């Protein structure tokens, strides 16, 4: 007699109905390709990427109960560990099999970075199909990709493909992004599954290390079918494939207005004030529309 596998992630704690209301999804809930793609796109559209609790000194919990309270009940955003924790639980409740995997940003053959990003490898029990899902990169996938080398796939104004290393020492997957003019590797990962303790350690380093990009400035990223809008500190950037990127520094009032636009009442006025106060002086900020 074989013991049942241990449920390390406790996805049963999630209120799935509340999550579906949060992302405004009313479609089918079958563990298949169409449902996965629809949930992925709805999640990316509804829940922003942001690190604001790190800057506010509150830290980030990756326990599912805390993540749900923040991203679902609290109508906030989060960064990759929070998004991946939440979406992994959603998919398991729907009936998918999910492996949580820690990835490196970029290509380690060009510039080695730590495994500091959480992605999901999602399987259909009925068909055995397997996909890469990543709702927590901010400026990455809009929809999942089949875990296969099957060429570029268009997603809005971008194209994505998966390629694999060809040597015994490097068989890792690379997620590559094309913007119409060039291709770049945005993630590198293997298929080894990870556990809550691994995510906790990676999250602790990412949310506390002075060298982490998320402990330096507020970061908010919003992506749709045609553009990526990114706030990093005072710097506001809009990127759209086929068009020159625009970037400028925002004034205090413009930063506050942008945070209000994105989060509405989910971010208290005192939190907005504290985030603005954390920024360097805005003497160099040039006024103008956002």
PDB file of C-alpha atoms in Angstrom:
ATOM      1  CA  UNK A   1       0.000   0.000   0.000  1.00  0.00           C
ATOM      2  CA  UNK A   2       1.393   3.387  -1.078  1.00  0.00           C
ATOM      3  CA  UNK A   3       0.980   6.393   1.159  1.00  0.00           C
ATOM      4  CA  UNK A   4      -0.881   9.334  -0.375  1.00  0.00           C
ATOM      5  CA  UNK A   5       1.412  12.234  -1.362  1.00  0.00           C
ATOM      6  CA  UNK A   6       1.706  15.052   1.143  1.00  0.00           C
ATOM      7  CA  UNK A   7      -0.194  18.204   0.186  1.00  0.00           C
ATOM      8  CA  UNK A   8       2.507  20.749   0.964  1.00  0.00           C
ATOM      9  CA  UNK A   9       0.645  23.727  -0.503  1.00  0.00           C
ATOM     10  CA  UNK A  10      -2.815  23.331   1.116  1.00  0.00           C
ATOM     11  CA  UNK A  11      -4.661  24.817  -1.831  1.00  0.00           C
ATOM     12  CA  UNK A  12      -7.962  23.770  -0.250  1.00  0.00           C
ATOM     13  CA  UNK A  13      -7.745  26.896   1.956  1.00  0.00           C
ATOM     14  CA  UNK A  14      -8.476  29.184  -0.999  1.00  0.00           C
ATOM     15  CA  UNK A  15     -11.937  30.698  -1.492  1.00  0.00           C
ATOM     16  CA  UNK A  16     -12.156  30.014  -5.228  1.00  0.00           C
ATOM     17  CA  UNK A  17     -15.454  31.860  -5.691  1.00  0.00           C
ATOM     18  CA  UNK A  18     -13.982  35.027  -4.170  1.00  0.00           C
ATOM     19  CA  UNK A  19     -10.954  34.781  -6.450  1.00  0.00           C
ATOM     20  CA  UNK A  20     -13.139  34.410  -9.536  1.00  0.00           C
ATOM     21  CA  UNK A  21     -15.060  37.531  -8.547  1.00  0.00           C
ATOM     22  CA  UNK A  22     -11.764  39.373  -8.079  1.00  0.00           C
ATOM     23  CA  UNK A  23     -10.629  38.617 -11.647  1.00  0.00           C
ATOM     24  CA  UNK A  24     -14.184  38.964 -13.035  1.00  0.00           C
ATOM     25  CA  UNK A  25     -14.186  35.467 -14.523  1.00  0.00           C
ATOM     26  CA  UNK A  26     -17.474  33.650 -15.157  1.00  0.00           C
ATOM     27  CA  UNK A  27     -16.395  31.060 -17.725  1.00  0.00           C
ATOM     28  CA  UNK A  28     -15.954  27.271 -17.577  1.00  0.00           C
ATOM     29  CA  UNK A  29     -13.786  25.631 -14.907  1.00  0.00           C
ATOM     30  CA  UNK A  30     -12.486  22.464 -16.547  1.00  0.00           C
ATOM     31  CA  UNK A  31      -8.801  21.466 -16.209  1.00  0.00           C
ATOM     32  CA  UNK A  32      -8.077  22.032 -19.897  1.00  0.00           C
ATOM     33  CA  UNK A  33      -6.113  24.353 -22.169  1.00  0.00           C
ATOM     34  CA  UNK A  34      -8.966  26.798 -22.805  1.00  0.00           C
ATOM     35  CA  UNK A  35      -9.759  27.314 -19.116  1.00  0.00           C
ATOM     36  CA  UNK A  36      -6.088  27.737 -18.212  1.00  0.00           C
ATOM     37  CA  UNK A  37      -5.620  30.369 -20.914  1.00  0.00           C
ATOM     38  CA  UNK A  38      -8.764  32.255 -19.909  1.00  0.00           C
ATOM     39  CA  UNK A  39      -7.882  32.282 -16.209  1.00  0.00           C
ATOM     40  CA  UNK A  40      -4.298  33.342 -16.966  1.00  0.00           C
ATOM     41  CA  UNK A  41      -5.373  36.327 -19.079  1.00  0.00           C
ATOM     42  CA  UNK A  42      -8.038  37.378 -16.575  1.00  0.00           C
ATOM     43  CA  UNK A  43      -5.561  37.236 -13.688  1.00  0.00           C
ATOM     44  CA  UNK A  44      -2.933  39.338 -15.483  1.00  0.00           C
ATOM     45  CA  UNK A  45      -5.570  41.908 -16.454  1.00  0.00           C
ATOM     46  CA  UNK A  46      -7.055  42.210 -12.955  1.00  0.00           C
ATOM     47  CA  UNK A  47      -4.187  41.928 -10.455  1.00  0.00           C
ATOM     48  CA  UNK A  48      -1.186  44.268 -10.818  1.00  0.00           C
ATOM     49  CA  UNK A  49       2.451  43.486 -10.193  1.00  0.00           C
ATOM     50  CA  UNK A  50       3.747  45.567  -7.275  1.00  0.00           C
ATOM     51  CA  UNK A  51       6.172  45.547  -4.339  1.00  0.00           C
ATOM     52  CA  UNK A  52       4.615  48.312  -2.235  1.00  0.00           C
ATOM     53  CA  UNK A  53       4.490  46.406   1.076  1.00  0.00           C
ATOM     54  CA  UNK A  54       8.261  45.897   0.868  1.00  0.00           C
ATOM     55  CA  UNK A  55       8.810  49.658   0.541  1.00  0.00           C
ATOM     56  CA  UNK A  56       6.272  50.326   3.306  1.00  0.00           C
ATOM     57  CA  UNK A  57       8.285  48.088   5.642  1.00  0.00           C
ATOM     58  CA  UNK A  58       5.593  45.429   6.067  1.00  0.00           C
ATOM     59  CA  UNK A  59       7.377  42.636   4.295  1.00  0.00           C
ATOM     60  CA  UNK A  60       5.725  39.985   2.143  1.00  0.00           C
ATOM     61  CA  UNK A  61       4.112  36.752   3.321  1.00  0.00           C
ATOM     62  CA  UNK A  62       3.835  33.856   0.879  1.00  0.00           C
ATOM     63  CA  UNK A  63       1.393  31.882   3.016  1.00  0.00           C
ATOM     64  CA  UNK A  64      -1.735  31.316   0.929  1.00  0.00           C
ATOM     65  CA  UNK A  65      -4.095  32.728   3.570  1.00  0.00           C
ATOM     66  CA  UNK A  66      -2.122  35.981   3.722  1.00  0.00           C
ATOM     67  CA  UNK A  67      -1.763  36.205  -0.046  1.00  0.00           C
ATOM     68  CA  UNK A  68      -5.491  35.717  -0.545  1.00  0.00           C
ATOM     69  CA  UNK A  69      -6.291  38.363   2.070  1.00  0.00           C
ATOM     70  CA  UNK A  70      -4.091  40.866   0.266  1.00  0.00           C
ATOM     71  CA  UNK A  71      -4.626  40.149  -3.446  1.00  0.00           C
ATOM     72  CA  UNK A  72      -8.237  38.940  -3.350  1.00  0.00           C
ATOM     73  CA  UNK A  73     -10.056  40.425  -0.341  1.00  0.00           C
ATOM     74  CA  UNK A  74      -7.786  43.482  -0.201  1.00  0.00           C
ATOM     75  CA  UNK A  75      -7.894  44.120  -3.983  1.00  0.00           C
ATOM     76  CA  UNK A  76      -4.138  44.739  -4.010  1.00  0.00           C
ATOM     77  CA  UNK A  77      -1.388  43.466  -6.262  1.00  0.00           C
ATOM     78  CA  UNK A  78       1.799  41.638  -5.415  1.00  0.00           C
ATOM     79  CA  UNK A  79       5.017  40.317  -6.837  1.00  0.00           C
ATOM     80  CA  UNK A  80       5.887  36.937  -8.313  1.00  0.00           C
ATOM     81  CA  UNK A  81       5.824  34.792  -5.167  1.00  0.00           C
ATOM     82  CA  UNK A  82       2.391  36.103  -4.201  1.00  0.00           C
ATOM     83  CA  UNK A  83       0.941  35.778  -7.705  1.00  0.00           C
ATOM     84  CA  UNK A  84       2.349  32.276  -8.140  1.00  0.00           C
ATOM     85  CA  UNK A  85       1.141  31.141  -4.712  1.00  0.00           C
ATOM     86  CA  UNK A  86      -2.380  32.356  -5.463  1.00  0.00           C
ATOM     87  CA  UNK A  87      -2.643  31.132  -9.055  1.00  0.00           C
ATOM     88  CA  UNK A  88      -1.174  27.736  -8.215  1.00  0.00           C
ATOM     89  CA  UNK A  89      -3.864  27.213  -5.579  1.00  0.00           C
ATOM     90  CA  UNK A  90      -6.569  28.308  -8.029  1.00  0.00           C
ATOM     91  CA  UNK A  91      -5.412  25.839 -10.670  1.00  0.00           C
ATOM     92  CA  UNK A  92      -5.218  22.952  -8.212  1.00  0.00           C
ATOM     93  CA  UNK A  93      -8.758  23.644  -7.053  1.00  0.00           C
ATOM     94  CA  UNK A  94      -9.910  23.636 -10.687  1.00  0.00           C
ATOM     95  CA  UNK A  95      -8.320  20.209 -11.117  1.00  0.00           C
ATOM     96  CA  UNK A  96      -4.913  20.821 -12.708  1.00  0.00           C
ATOM     97  CA  UNK A  97      -1.694  19.322 -11.410  1.00  0.00           C
ATOM     98  CA  UNK A  98       0.794  22.080 -10.555  1.00  0.00           C
ATOM     99  CA  UNK A  99       4.536  22.136  -9.901  1.00  0.00           C
ATOM    100  CA  UNK A 100       5.950  25.350  -8.451  1.00  0.00           C
ATOM    101  CA  UNK A 101       9.366  26.111  -9.959  1.00  0.00           C
ATOM    102  CA  UNK A 102      11.950  28.762  -9.118  1.00  0.00           C
ATOM    103  CA  UNK A 103      13.402  30.393 -12.229  1.00  0.00           C
ATOM    104  CA  UNK A 104      16.290  32.722 -12.974  1.00  0.00           C
ATOM    105  CA  UNK A 105      15.664  35.978 -14.791  1.00  0.00           C
ATOM    106  CA  UNK A 106      17.688  36.249 -17.990  1.00  0.00           C
ATOM    107  CA  UNK A 107      20.125  33.597 -19.198  1.00  0.00           C
ATOM    108  CA  UNK A 108      22.737  32.326 -16.702  1.00  0.00           C
ATOM    109  CA  UNK A 109      25.185  31.718 -19.553  1.00  0.00           C
ATOM    110  CA  UNK A 110      25.188  35.472 -20.144  1.00  0.00           C
ATOM    111  CA  UNK A 111      24.753  36.796 -16.596  1.00  0.00           C
ATOM    112  CA  UNK A 112      24.061  34.368 -13.709  1.00  0.00           C
ATOM    113  CA  UNK A 113      21.289  35.484 -11.354  1.00  0.00           C
ATOM    114  CA  UNK A 114      19.702  33.658  -8.390  1.00  0.00           C
ATOM    115  CA  UNK A 115      16.519  31.602  -8.632  1.00  0.00           C
ATOM    116  CA  UNK A 116      14.337  34.500  -7.574  1.00  0.00           C
ATOM    117  CA  UNK A 117      11.204  34.153  -9.698  1.00  0.00           C
ATOM    118  CA  UNK A 118       8.280  31.752  -9.246  1.00  0.00           C
ATOM    119  CA  UNK A 119       6.622  30.098 -12.249  1.00  0.00           C
ATOM    120  CA  UNK A 120       4.145  27.242 -12.539  1.00  0.00           C
ATOM    121  CA  UNK A 121       4.332  24.061 -14.608  1.00  0.00           C
ATOM    122  CA  UNK A 122       0.729  23.023 -15.096  1.00  0.00           C
ATOM    123  CA  UNK A 123      -0.532  19.620 -16.270  1.00  0.00           C
ATOM    124  CA  UNK A 124      -3.912  18.326 -17.394  1.00  0.00           C
ATOM    125  CA  UNK A 125      -4.668  14.975 -15.692  1.00  0.00           C
ATOM    126  CA  UNK A 126      -6.904  14.004 -18.611  1.00  0.00           C
ATOM    127  CA  UNK A 127      -4.553  14.636 -21.543  1.00  0.00           C
ATOM    128  CA  UNK A 128      -1.089  14.868 -19.987  1.00  0.00           C
ATOM    129  CA  UNK A 129      -0.530  18.214 -21.690  1.00  0.00           C
ATOM    130  CA  UNK A 130       1.861  20.480 -19.809  1.00  0.00           C
ATOM    131  CA  UNK A 131       2.189  24.247 -19.867  1.00  0.00           C
ATOM    132  CA  UNK A 132       4.270  27.070 -18.457  1.00  0.00           C
ATOM    133  CA  UNK A 133       2.094  29.582 -16.606  1.00  0.00           C
ATOM    134  CA  UNK A 134       3.512  32.818 -15.227  1.00  0.00           C
ATOM    135  CA  UNK A 135       1.142  35.525 -13.967  1.00  0.00           C
ATOM    136  CA  UNK A 136       3.725  37.194 -11.717  1.00  0.00           C
ATOM    137  CA  UNK A 137       6.447  38.584 -13.982  1.00  0.00           C
ATOM    138  CA  UNK A 138       4.692  41.883 -14.553  1.00  0.00           C
ATOM    139  CA  UNK A 139       5.813  42.386 -18.145  1.00  0.00           C
ATOM    140  CA  UNK A 140       5.843  38.737 -19.255  1.00  0.00           C
ATOM    141  CA  UNK A 141       3.339  36.191 -20.515  1.00  0.00           C
ATOM    142  CA  UNK A 142      -0.273  37.151 -21.105  1.00  0.00           C
ATOM    143  CA  UNK A 143      -1.215  33.483 -21.575  1.00  0.00           C
ATOM    144  CA  UNK A 144       0.378  30.098 -20.831  1.00  0.00           C
ATOM    145  CA  UNK A 145       2.701  28.329 -23.262  1.00  0.00           C
ATOM    146  CA  UNK A 146       2.846  24.613 -24.025  1.00  0.00           C
ATOM    147  CA  UNK A 147       6.017  23.184 -22.493  1.00  0.00           C
ATOM    148  CA  UNK A 148       7.448  22.366 -25.904  1.00  0.00           C
ATOM    149  CA  UNK A 149       9.772  23.732 -28.555  1.00  0.00           C
ATOM    150  CA  UNK A 150       7.037  24.489 -31.040  1.00  0.00           C
ATOM    151  CA  UNK A 151       8.024  27.913 -32.320  1.00  0.00           C
ATOM    152  CA  UNK A 152       6.891  31.455 -31.558  1.00  0.00           C
ATOM    153  CA  UNK A 153       3.411  32.210 -30.244  1.00  0.00           C
ATOM    154  CA  UNK A 154       1.864  35.646 -30.592  1.00  0.00           C
ATOM    155  CA  UNK A 155       0.389  37.222 -27.458  1.00  0.00           C
ATOM    156  CA  UNK A 156      -0.906  40.698 -28.139  1.00  0.00           C
ATOM    157  CA  UNK A 157       1.931  42.804 -29.558  1.00  0.00           C
ATOM    158  CA  UNK A 158       4.593  40.319 -28.374  1.00  0.00           C
ATOM    159  CA  UNK A 159       5.791  36.855 -29.365  1.00  0.00           C
ATOM    160  CA  UNK A 160       7.078  34.166 -27.002  1.00  0.00           C
ATOM    161  CA  UNK A 161       8.835  30.848 -27.473  1.00  0.00           C
ATOM    162  CA  UNK A 162      10.424  28.165 -25.348  1.00  0.00           C
ATOM    163  CA  UNK A 163      13.808  26.724 -26.287  1.00  0.00           C
ATOM    164  CA  UNK A 164      15.895  24.182 -24.434  1.00  0.00           C
ATOM    165  CA  UNK A 165      19.627  23.844 -23.777  1.00  0.00           C
ATOM    166  CA  UNK A 166      21.336  21.174 -25.857  1.00  0.00           C
ATOM    167  CA  UNK A 167      24.045  19.863 -23.534  1.00  0.00           C
ATOM    168  CA  UNK A 168      24.095  17.405 -20.644  1.00  0.00           C
ATOM    169  CA  UNK A 169      25.161  20.233 -18.331  1.00  0.00           C
ATOM    170  CA  UNK A 170      22.549  22.655 -19.596  1.00  0.00           C
ATOM    171  CA  UNK A 171      19.140  21.296 -20.540  1.00  0.00           C
ATOM    172  CA  UNK A 172      17.241  24.194 -18.942  1.00  0.00           C
ATOM    173  CA  UNK A 173      14.283  25.833 -20.629  1.00  0.00           C
ATOM    174  CA  UNK A 174      14.567  29.444 -21.820  1.00  0.00           C
ATOM    175  CA  UNK A 175      11.509  31.644 -22.196  1.00  0.00           C
ATOM    176  CA  UNK A 176      12.282  34.092 -24.990  1.00  0.00           C
ATOM    177  CA  UNK A 177      10.362  37.257 -25.830  1.00  0.00           C
ATOM    178  CA  UNK A 178      10.223  38.937 -29.222  1.00  0.00           C
ATOM    179  CA  UNK A 179       9.052  42.494 -29.749  1.00  0.00           C
ATOM    180  CA  UNK A 180       9.139  42.504 -33.546  1.00  0.00           C
ATOM    181  CA  UNK A 181      12.767  43.593 -33.794  1.00  0.00           C
ATOM    182  CA  UNK A 182      14.763  41.318 -31.458  1.00  0.00           C
ATOM    183  CA  UNK A 183      14.535  38.274 -29.185  1.00  0.00           C
ATOM    184  CA  UNK A 184      15.710  38.175 -25.580  1.00  0.00           C
ATOM    185  CA  UNK A 185      15.715  35.492 -22.867  1.00  0.00           C
ATOM    186  CA  UNK A 186      13.605  36.656 -19.954  1.00  0.00           C
ATOM    187  CA  UNK A 187      13.556  33.460 -17.840  1.00  0.00           C
ATOM    188  CA  UNK A 188      15.556  30.252 -17.457  1.00  0.00           C
ATOM    189  CA  UNK A 189      14.205  27.271 -15.500  1.00  0.00           C
ATOM    190  CA  UNK A 190      14.361  23.508 -15.072  1.00  0.00           C
ATOM    191  CA  UNK A 191      11.495  21.130 -14.331  1.00  0.00           C
ATOM    192  CA  UNK A 192      12.546  20.261 -10.784  1.00  0.00           C
ATOM    193  CA  UNK A 193       9.589  20.996  -8.455  1.00  0.00           C
ATOM    194  CA  UNK A 194      10.099  23.145  -5.384  1.00  0.00           C
ATOM    195  CA  UNK A 195       8.409  23.286  -1.978  1.00  0.00           C
ATOM    196  CA  UNK A 196       6.974  26.014   0.269  1.00  0.00           C
ATOM    197  CA  UNK A 197      10.233  26.272   2.203  1.00  0.00           C
ATOM    198  CA  UNK A 198      12.115  27.045  -1.043  1.00  0.00           C
ATOM    199  CA  UNK A 199       9.676  29.808  -1.923  1.00  0.00           C
ATOM    200  CA  UNK A 200       9.876  31.194   1.618  1.00  0.00           C
ATOM    201  CA  UNK A 201      13.678  31.434   1.431  1.00  0.00           C
ATOM    202  CA  UNK A 202      13.652  33.033  -2.030  1.00  0.00           C
ATOM    203  CA  UNK A 203      10.972  35.480  -0.930  1.00  0.00           C
ATOM    204  CA  UNK A 204      12.895  36.430   2.213  1.00  0.00           C
ATOM    205  CA  UNK A 205      15.982  37.281   0.172  1.00  0.00           C
ATOM    206  CA  UNK A 206      14.062  39.142  -2.519  1.00  0.00           C
ATOM    207  CA  UNK A 207      12.080  41.227  -0.035  1.00  0.00           C
ATOM    208  CA  UNK A 208      14.920  42.086   2.373  1.00  0.00           C
ATOM    209  CA  UNK A 209      18.292  42.018   0.593  1.00  0.00           C
ATOM    210  CA  UNK A 210      19.791  45.476  -0.050  1.00  0.00           C
ATOM    211  CA  UNK A 211      20.819  44.179  -3.464  1.00  0.00           C
ATOM    212  CA  UNK A 212      17.283  43.230  -4.472  1.00  0.00           C
ATOM    213  CA  UNK A 213      15.626  45.538  -7.032  1.00  0.00           C
ATOM    214  CA  UNK A 214      12.439  45.366  -4.962  1.00  0.00           C
ATOM    215  CA  UNK A 215      13.862  46.862  -1.769  1.00  0.00           C
ATOM    216  CA  UNK A 216      15.026  50.068  -3.437  1.00  0.00           C
ATOM    217  CA  UNK A 217      11.947  51.743  -4.911  1.00  0.00           C
ATOM    218  CA  UNK A 218       8.211  51.277  -5.387  1.00  0.00           C
ATOM    219  CA  UNK A 219       7.587  49.188  -8.512  1.00  0.00           C
ATOM    220  CA  UNK A 220       4.200  48.851 -10.225  1.00  0.00           C
ATOM    221  CA  UNK A 221       3.772  47.127 -13.603  1.00  0.00           C
ATOM    222  CA  UNK A 222       0.648  46.862 -15.745  1.00  0.00           C
ATOM    223  CA  UNK A 223       0.572  44.957 -19.041  1.00  0.00           C
ATOM    224  CA  UNK A 224      -2.182  44.640 -21.623  1.00  0.00           C
ATOM    225  CA  UNK A 225      -2.353  43.442 -25.227  1.00  0.00           C
ATOM    226  CA  UNK A 226      -0.473  46.442 -26.616  1.00  0.00           C
ATOM    227  CA  UNK A 227       1.753  48.033 -23.974  1.00  0.00           C
ATOM    228  CA  UNK A 228       3.559  47.767 -20.654  1.00  0.00           C
ATOM    229  CA  UNK A 229       3.310  50.619 -18.168  1.00  0.00           C
ATOM    230  CA  UNK A 230       5.935  50.608 -15.442  1.00  0.00           C
ATOM    231  CA  UNK A 231       6.476  52.853 -12.419  1.00  0.00           C
ATOM    232  CA  UNK A 232       9.881  52.431 -10.749  1.00  0.00           C
ATOM    233  CA  UNK A 233      10.473  55.092  -8.150  1.00  0.00           C
ATOM    234  CA  UNK A 234       9.615  58.307  -9.968  1.00  0.00           C
ATOM    235  CA  UNK A 235      10.411  56.897 -13.392  1.00  0.00           C
ATOM    236  CA  UNK A 236       7.321  56.180 -15.474  1.00  0.00           C
ATOM    237  CA  UNK A 237       7.885  54.175 -18.655  1.00  0.00           C
ATOM    238  CA  UNK A 238       5.558  53.057 -21.427  1.00  0.00           C
ATOM    239  CA  UNK A 239       6.761  50.346 -23.800  1.00  0.00           C
ATOM    240  CA  UNK A 240       4.864  49.221 -26.893  1.00  0.00           C
ATOM    241  CA  UNK A 241       6.444  46.970 -29.531  1.00  0.00           C
ATOM    242  CA  UNK A 242       6.962  48.831 -32.777  1.00  0.00           C
ATOM    243  CA  UNK A 243       7.019  52.205 -31.040  1.00  0.00           C
ATOM    244  CA  UNK A 244       9.782  54.129 -29.249  1.00  0.00           C
ATOM    245  CA  UNK A 245       9.662  53.729 -25.469  1.00  0.00           C
ATOM    246  CA  UNK A 246       8.698  56.839 -23.532  1.00  0.00           C
ATOM    247  CA  UNK A 247      10.070  57.571 -20.083  1.00  0.00           C
ATOM    248  CA  UNK A 248       9.940  60.517 -17.712  1.00  0.00           C
ATOM    249  CA  UNK A 249      10.102  61.423 -14.032  1.00  0.00           C
ATOM    250  CA  UNK A 250       6.848  62.086 -12.180  1.00  0.00           C
ATOM    251  CA  UNK A 251       6.094  64.707  -9.582  1.00  0.00           C
ATOM    252  CA  UNK A 252       4.763  63.787  -6.133  1.00  0.00           C
ATOM    253  CA  UNK A 253       1.222  64.511  -7.257  1.00  0.00           C
ATOM    254  CA  UNK A 254       1.553  62.418 -10.402  1.00  0.00           C
ATOM    255  CA  UNK A 255       2.927  59.425  -8.481  1.00  0.00           C
ATOM    256  CA  UNK A 256       0.007  59.681  -6.040  1.00  0.00           C
ATOM    257  CA  UNK A 257      -2.474  59.998  -8.901  1.00  0.00           C
ATOM    258  CA  UNK A 258      -1.067  56.945 -10.683  1.00  0.00           C
ATOM    259  CA  UNK A 259      -1.206  54.831  -7.511  1.00  0.00           C
ATOM    260  CA  UNK A 260      -4.789  55.978  -6.988  1.00  0.00           C
ATOM    261  CA  UNK A 261      -5.699  55.067 -10.568  1.00  0.00           C
ATOM    262  CA  UNK A 262      -4.261  51.577 -10.232  1.00  0.00           C
ATOM    263  CA  UNK A 263      -5.371  50.679  -6.708  1.00  0.00           C
ATOM    264  CA  UNK A 264      -8.239  53.039  -5.888  1.00  0.00           C
ATOM    265  CA  UNK A 265      -9.412  52.627  -2.311  1.00  0.00           C
ATOM    266  CA  UNK A 266      -7.332  49.446  -1.873  1.00  0.00           C
ATOM    267  CA  UNK A 267      -4.346  51.626  -0.996  1.00  0.00           C
ATOM    268  CA  UNK A 268      -4.961  53.921   1.974  1.00  0.00           C
ATOM    269  CA  UNK A 269      -4.175  57.624   1.636  1.00  0.00           C
ATOM    270  CA  UNK A 270      -1.532  57.370   4.348  1.00  0.00           C
ATOM    271  CA  UNK A 271       0.155  54.547   2.439  1.00  0.00           C
ATOM    272  CA  UNK A 272       0.219  56.629  -0.736  1.00  0.00           C
ATOM    273  CA  UNK A 273       1.730  59.509   1.249  1.00  0.00           C
ATOM    274  CA  UNK A 274       4.367  57.209   2.767  1.00  0.00           C
ATOM    275  CA  UNK A 275       5.305  55.815  -0.646  1.00  0.00           C
ATOM    276  CA  UNK A 276       5.664  59.312  -2.114  1.00  0.00           C
ATOM    277  CA  UNK A 277       7.739  60.369   0.905  1.00  0.00           C
ATOM    278  CA  UNK A 278      10.100  57.421   0.300  1.00  0.00           C
ATOM    279  CA  UNK A 279      11.103  58.824  -3.098  1.00  0.00           C
ATOM    280  CA  UNK A 280      14.014  61.184  -3.749  1.00  0.00           C
ATOM    281  CA  UNK A 281      13.121  64.869  -4.240  1.00  0.00           C
ATOM    282  CA  UNK A 282      11.152  65.559  -7.403  1.00  0.00           C
ATOM    283  CA  UNK A 283      13.096  68.651  -8.476  1.00  0.00           C
ATOM    284  CA  UNK A 284      13.978  66.980 -11.766  1.00  0.00           C
ATOM    285  CA  UNK A 285      10.459  65.732 -12.461  1.00  0.00           C
ATOM    286  CA  UNK A 286       8.936  67.286 -15.544  1.00  0.00           C
ATOM    287  CA  UNK A 287       5.173  67.928 -15.344  1.00  0.00           C
ATOM    288  CA  UNK A 288       2.899  66.601 -18.010  1.00  0.00           C
ATOM    289  CA  UNK A 289       0.158  64.036 -18.688  1.00  0.00           C
ATOM    290  CA  UNK A 290       0.662  60.393 -17.738  1.00  0.00           C
TER     291      UNK A 290
END
